Amino acid sequence: MRSCCISLLGSTGSIGRQSLEVIQACGMKVGALTANSNVARMEEQARQFQPKLAVMMDEQAAADLKVRLADTPVRVAGGLEGLLEAAELPQADTVITAVVGMVGLRPTMAAIREGKRIALANKETLVCAGQLVTEEARDFGAKILPVDSEHSALFQSLQGCKDRGEVKRLILTCSGGPFFGKTRKELEGMTREDALQHPNWSMGAKITVDSATLMNKGLEFIEAMHLYQMPPEKISIVVHRESIIHSLVEYCDNAMIAQMGTPDMRLPIQYALTWPERVVGPATPLDLCSCGPLTFAQPDTEAFQCLALALAAAKTGGTAGAILNGANEAAVALFLEGKIGFLDIADRVRRAMEQVKVIQDPSMTQVLEADAAAREAVLSA
Ligand code: NDP
Ligand code: MG
């Protein structure tokens, strides 16, 4: 069933803004919008899309927004309570989770318990608590549809596959980021500005840094394990600089089915909202004759140690994902504040993974404790 009314968590961000373009182009309604502190952009969006509810995580920003929207029928709420209310909004059949970081976990769980369709961009949620989230979705009959381009490509390449036993391997493509081909030595001096230059995609700051360290691909590896119930040995990563093939499924007969397109997030966002239908939308078409040769290479886990750490966490399971993610969020924040160097990100994540004990089959409380302990380990290093 195609989405009609959407609750959009993280509407002022990169995915959030592109989601609104898709929603508008496809004639869908907006039930709720949420952001952290960008009041000016939220006011603009609320005036244009007239949601029932507009939420600012930051309470001061919520108070400010309330004044700005006093002449409209839009209700304003603040804090985590507001975010949860947006996730549970009765009018919305679909929730797009486009907030950044594991702050998305509780609202995602709340939306799942209401049986909503989840268009999931917020990969950190699955990395931290993939097992709990997917079990809850199964129990409450909530469908999770991927927004991440690689996972959408896998989802599209799996359409028509009735028996997952036929799948030999999921292959995630990786652009290689702005530092592709650099040695560890060369990576040492890379600055915030260098890391924020992504060759193919324009995204929020945190995921752009994750793409530069290749942690993003590691997080996506764990995301794929949970979304498609695949063991780590049945997932591989290939560097594909052009970002034209968004990922592939290799079947037991050695057929490979891939999804191709321009690097435009509006297509995976739209498919998550319209599946199982396809409709005309705003994504840019691909001109095959001008996209040049397509290349493939092995990722360099020696230079890009964040990827090696994530693959180790994927194998360990349990709270290892929450520890990896919490440590990475804290370390990337320090890097963006100019407090640590580029290679320190991996060093701090490694230290947290060594210090914090992994628990298998964790409860939600144990996931949250693992996340907090990992952040603490990074900050006290
Ligand atoms: P942005 O940083 O551009 O946007 C993040 C959004 O979340 C903003 O609306 C922001 O509000 C809000 N936000 C930030 N912090 C909090 C908080 N503590 N509580 C509540 N809301 C908060 O991120 P992206 O759009 O790039 O990424 C969003 C998610 O999608 C991430 O999980 C990312 O990994 C994933 N993703 C992104 C892709 C992309 O192309 N950008 C591709 C695939 C996945 P405000 O503006 O007020 O700060
Ligand atoms: Mg991706």
PDB file of N, CA and C and ligand atoms in Angstrom, residues 123 148-150 216 220, ligand 2:
ATOM      1  N   LYS A 123      20.159   4.967   9.868  1.00  0.00           N
ATOM      2  CA  LYS A 123      20.788   3.645   9.981  1.00  0.00           C
ATOM      3  C   LYS A 123      21.311   3.351  11.383  1.00  0.00           C
ATOM      4  N   ASP A 148      18.218   4.281   2.707  1.00  0.00           N
ATOM      5  CA  ASP A 148      19.640   4.273   2.361  1.00  0.00           C
ATOM      6  C   ASP A 148      19.761   3.702   0.935  1.00  0.00           C
ATOM      7  N   SER A 149      20.533   4.366   0.063  1.00  0.00           N
ATOM      8  CA  SER A 149      20.490   4.009  -1.361  1.00  0.00           C
ATOM      9  C   SER A 149      20.940   2.572  -1.624  1.00  0.00           C
ATOM     10  N   GLU A 150      21.958   2.107  -0.881  1.00  0.00           N
ATOM     11  CA  GLU A 150      22.453   0.746  -1.102  1.00  0.00           C
ATOM     12  C   GLU A 150      21.396  -0.282  -0.713  1.00  0.00           C
ATOM     13  N   ASN A 216      30.813   4.707   7.379  1.00  0.00           N
ATOM     14  CA  ASN A 216      29.463   4.632   6.817  1.00  0.00           C
ATOM     15  C   ASN A 216      29.218   3.266   6.191  1.00  0.00           C
ATOM     16  N   GLU A 220      26.556   0.456   7.263  1.00  0.00           N
ATOM     17  CA  GLU A 220      25.619  -0.098   6.272  1.00  0.00           C
ATOM     18  C   GLU A 220      25.699  -1.617   6.195  1.00  0.00           C
TER      19      GLU A 220
HETATM   20 MG    MG B   2      24.227   4.723   1.837  1.00  0.00          MG
END
